[in-house]
Amino acid sequence: MATDARFDTNTRRSDHREELKALIEEIFRPLTAAQVIGRLDAGGIGNASVNQIADVWNHPQLAARRRWVEVGSPAGPIPALMPPAGNDSFDCRMDPIPALGEHTDSILAELGYAAADIARLHEAGAV
């Protein structure tokens, strides 16, 4: 394809986009993702794969960079990822995950609700 006049410039590739797409799909269809990446890498063609969620969680760099920590939760300790950005001046807070409704009353109080109003919200099933 590199010598095909239909594809030798970006404008011509755009003009023949559907033909190019069909050729690429035909060539890559029988290959695994790893084989496609290998061919693209060998050809010096920039590429990237889209990970499945399990691939992200199991990515070796997360473990190597110690991005996993254990946090408490109502169900017991669970693994959690550290925030993506860090700061040398302080450690990131990784507090326990609150139980459902654990902070409702204190938040409502901070918003100015009186204790009687909060009690009425509970009675009404609104919170």
C-alpha atoms as a printed R data frame, in Angstrom:
    type eleno elety resid chain resno       x       y      z
1   ATOM     1    CA   MET     A     1   0.000   0.000  0.000
2   ATOM     2    CA   ALA     A     2   2.935   2.331  0.591
3   ATOM     3    CA   THR     A     3   3.548   2.554 -3.158
4   ATOM     4    CA   ASP     A     4  -0.131   2.659 -4.177
5   ATOM     5    CA   ALA     A     5  -0.873   6.109 -5.669
6   ATOM     6    CA   ARG     A     6  -4.317   6.093 -4.023
7   ATOM     7    CA   PHE     A     7  -2.680   6.189 -0.590
8   ATOM     8    CA   ASP     A     8   0.677   7.980 -1.019
9   ATOM     9    CA   THR     A     9  -0.482  11.267  0.559
10  ATOM    10    CA   ASN     A    10  -2.828  12.087  3.394
11  ATOM    11    CA   THR     A    11  -5.232  13.795  0.976
12  ATOM    12    CA   ARG     A    12  -5.350  10.736 -1.277
13  ATOM    13    CA   ARG     A    13  -5.808   8.418  1.730
14  ATOM    14    CA   SER     A    14  -8.742  10.589  2.785
15  ATOM    15    CA   ASP     A    15 -10.149  10.577 -0.740
16  ATOM    16    CA   HIS     A    16  -9.963   6.752 -0.793
17  ATOM    17    CA   ARG     A    17 -10.814   6.208  2.880
18  ATOM    18    CA   GLU     A    18 -13.343   3.396  2.331
19  ATOM    19    CA   GLU     A    19 -11.013   1.436  0.033
20  ATOM    20    CA   LEU     A    20  -8.142   1.845  2.502
21  ATOM    21    CA   LYS     A    21 -10.303   0.780  5.428
22  ATOM    22    CA   ALA     A    22 -11.445  -2.333  3.562
23  ATOM    23    CA   LEU     A    23  -7.844  -3.285  2.708
24  ATOM    24    CA   ILE     A    24  -6.623  -2.773  6.279
25  ATOM    25    CA   GLU     A    25  -9.505  -4.813  7.708
26  ATOM    26    CA   GLU     A    26  -8.884  -7.613  5.208
27  ATOM    27    CA   ILE     A    27  -5.199  -7.805  6.096
28  ATOM    28    CA   PHE     A    28  -5.683  -7.612  9.874
29  ATOM    29    CA   ARG     A    29  -8.875  -9.685 10.224
30  ATOM    30    CA   PRO     A    30  -7.142 -13.081 10.646
31  ATOM    31    CA   LEU     A    31  -4.530 -11.709 13.076
32  ATOM    32    CA   THR     A    32  -4.607 -11.458 16.843
33  ATOM    33    CA   ALA     A    33  -4.273  -8.050 18.479
34  ATOM    34    CA   ALA     A    34  -0.690  -8.892 19.462
35  ATOM    35    CA   GLN     A    35   0.142  -9.792 15.854
36  ATOM    36    CA   VAL     A    36  -1.358  -6.550 14.562
37  ATOM    37    CA   ILE     A    37   0.617  -4.517 17.102
38  ATOM    38    CA   GLY     A    38   3.777  -6.419 16.157
39  ATOM    39    CA   ARG     A    39   3.304  -5.602 12.487
40  ATOM    40    CA   LEU     A    40   2.532  -1.959 13.164
41  ATOM    41    CA   ASP     A    41   5.547  -1.653 15.459
42  ATOM    42    CA   ALA     A    42   7.794  -3.332 12.877
43  ATOM    43    CA   GLY     A    43   6.559  -0.854 10.272
44  ATOM    44    CA   GLY     A    44   7.172   2.125 12.524
45  ATOM    45    CA   ILE     A    45   3.457   2.937 12.610
46  ATOM    46    CA   GLY     A    46   2.250   4.561 15.811
47  ATOM    47    CA   ASN     A    47  -0.462   2.575 17.549
48  ATOM    48    CA   ALA     A    48  -2.010   1.805 20.887
49  ATOM    49    CA   SER     A    49  -4.324  -0.854 22.215
50  ATOM    50    CA   VAL     A    50  -7.523  -0.294 24.153
51  ATOM    51    CA   ASN     A    51  -7.424  -2.266 27.378
52  ATOM    52    CA   GLN     A    52 -10.307  -4.142 28.867
53  ATOM    53    CA   ILE     A    53 -11.041  -3.233 32.488
54  ATOM    54    CA   ALA     A    54  -9.351  -6.434 33.724
55  ATOM    55    CA   ASP     A    55  -6.228  -5.484 31.727
56  ATOM    56    CA   VAL     A    56  -6.148  -2.092 33.441
57  ATOM    57    CA   TRP     A    57  -6.537  -3.561 36.941
58  ATOM    58    CA   ASN     A    58  -3.844  -6.148 36.275
59  ATOM    59    CA   HIS     A    59  -1.401  -3.826 34.520
60  ATOM    60    CA   PRO     A    60   2.078  -4.515 35.918
61  ATOM    61    CA   GLN     A    61   2.934  -0.811 36.157
62  ATOM    62    CA   LEU     A    62   0.232  -0.247 38.777
63  ATOM    63    CA   ALA     A    63   1.902  -2.788 41.044
64  ATOM    64    CA   ALA     A    64   5.446  -1.688 40.163
65  ATOM    65    CA   ARG     A    65   4.642   1.936 41.007
66  ATOM    66    CA   ARG     A    66   2.777   0.916 44.172
67  ATOM    67    CA   ARG     A    67  -0.465   2.508 43.014
68  ATOM    68    CA   TRP     A    68  -2.633  -0.036 44.864
69  ATOM    69    CA   VAL     A    69  -3.493   0.457 48.526
70  ATOM    70    CA   GLU     A    70  -5.974  -1.250 50.794
71  ATOM    71    CA   VAL     A    71  -8.871   0.770 52.203
72  ATOM    72    CA   GLY     A    72 -11.596  -0.126 54.624
73  ATOM    73    CA   SER     A    73 -15.191  -0.508 53.475
74  ATOM    74    CA   PRO     A    74 -18.452  -1.739 54.971
75  ATOM    75    CA   ALA     A    75 -17.693  -5.051 53.217
76  ATOM    76    CA   GLY     A    76 -14.166  -5.247 54.666
77  ATOM    77    CA   PRO     A    77 -10.778  -4.242 53.249
78  ATOM    78    CA   ILE     A    78 -10.652  -3.758 49.487
79  ATOM    79    CA   PRO     A    79  -7.936  -2.705 47.024
80  ATOM    80    CA   ALA     A    80  -8.120   0.877 45.750
81  ATOM    81    CA   LEU     A    81  -6.045   2.872 43.287
82  ATOM    82    CA   MET     A    82  -4.180   5.926 44.479
83  ATOM    83    CA   PRO     A    83  -5.121   9.211 42.781
84  ATOM    84    CA   PRO     A    84  -3.338   9.648 39.436
85  ATOM    85    CA   ALA     A    85  -1.347  12.681 40.572
86  ATOM    86    CA   GLY     A    86   0.793  12.896 43.673
87  ATOM    87    CA   ASN     A    87   2.552  15.586 45.633
88  ATOM    88    CA   ASP     A    88   5.876  15.308 47.420
89  ATOM    89    CA   SER     A    89   4.640  17.697 50.137
90  ATOM    90    CA   PHE     A    90   1.956  15.353 51.487
91  ATOM    91    CA   ASP     A    91   0.530  11.854 51.239
92  ATOM    92    CA   CYS     A    92  -2.792  11.308 49.510
93  ATOM    93    CA   ARG     A    93  -5.692  10.557 51.830
94  ATOM    94    CA   MET     A    94  -7.147   7.137 51.284
95  ATOM    95    CA   ASP     A    95  -9.862   7.037 53.921
96  ATOM    96    CA   PRO     A    96 -12.268   4.153 54.427
97  ATOM    97    CA   ILE     A    97 -15.296   4.067 52.156
98  ATOM    98    CA   PRO     A    98 -18.272   5.245 54.225
99  ATOM    99    CA   ALA     A    99 -21.332   3.103 54.719
100 ATOM   100    CA   LEU     A   100 -24.487   4.177 52.923
101 ATOM   101    CA   GLY     A   101 -25.892   7.138 54.852
102 ATOM   102    CA   GLU     A   102 -23.005   7.251 57.313
103 ATOM   103    CA   HIS     A   103 -22.470  10.994 56.856
104 ATOM   104    CA   THR     A   104 -25.976  12.055 55.820
105 ATOM   105    CA   ASP     A   105 -26.939  13.716 59.096
106 ATOM   106    CA   SER     A   106 -23.659  15.613 59.486
107 ATOM   107    CA   ILE     A   107 -23.821  16.863 55.882
108 ATOM   108    CA   LEU     A   108 -27.421  18.013 56.309
109 ATOM   109    CA   ALA     A   109 -26.449  19.765 59.533
110 ATOM   110    CA   GLU     A   110 -23.569  21.525 57.733
111 ATOM   111    CA   LEU     A   111 -26.090  22.648 55.115
112 ATOM   112    CA   GLY     A   112 -28.109  24.302 57.870
113 ATOM   113    CA   TYR     A   113 -30.810  21.703 58.537
114 ATOM   114    CA   ALA     A   114 -31.988  21.580 62.142
115 ATOM   115    CA   ALA     A   115 -32.073  18.238 63.975
116 ATOM   116    CA   ALA     A   116 -35.887  18.218 63.841
117 ATOM   117    CA   ASP     A   117 -35.818  18.787 60.061
118 ATOM   118    CA   ILE     A   118 -33.326  15.948 59.613
119 ATOM   119    CA   ALA     A   119 -35.529  13.671 61.724
120 ATOM   120    CA   ARG     A   120 -38.529  14.543 59.512
121 ATOM   121    CA   LEU     A   121 -36.520  13.723 56.392
122 ATOM   122    CA   HIS     A   122 -35.699  10.321 57.878
123 ATOM   123    CA   GLU     A   123 -39.354   9.725 58.856
124 ATOM   124    CA   ALA     A   124 -40.464  10.600 55.321
125 ATOM   125    CA   GLY     A   125 -37.897   8.189 53.842
126 ATOM   126    CA   ALA     A   126 -36.259  11.024 51.930
127 ATOM   127    CA   VAL     A   127 -32.869  10.182 53.405
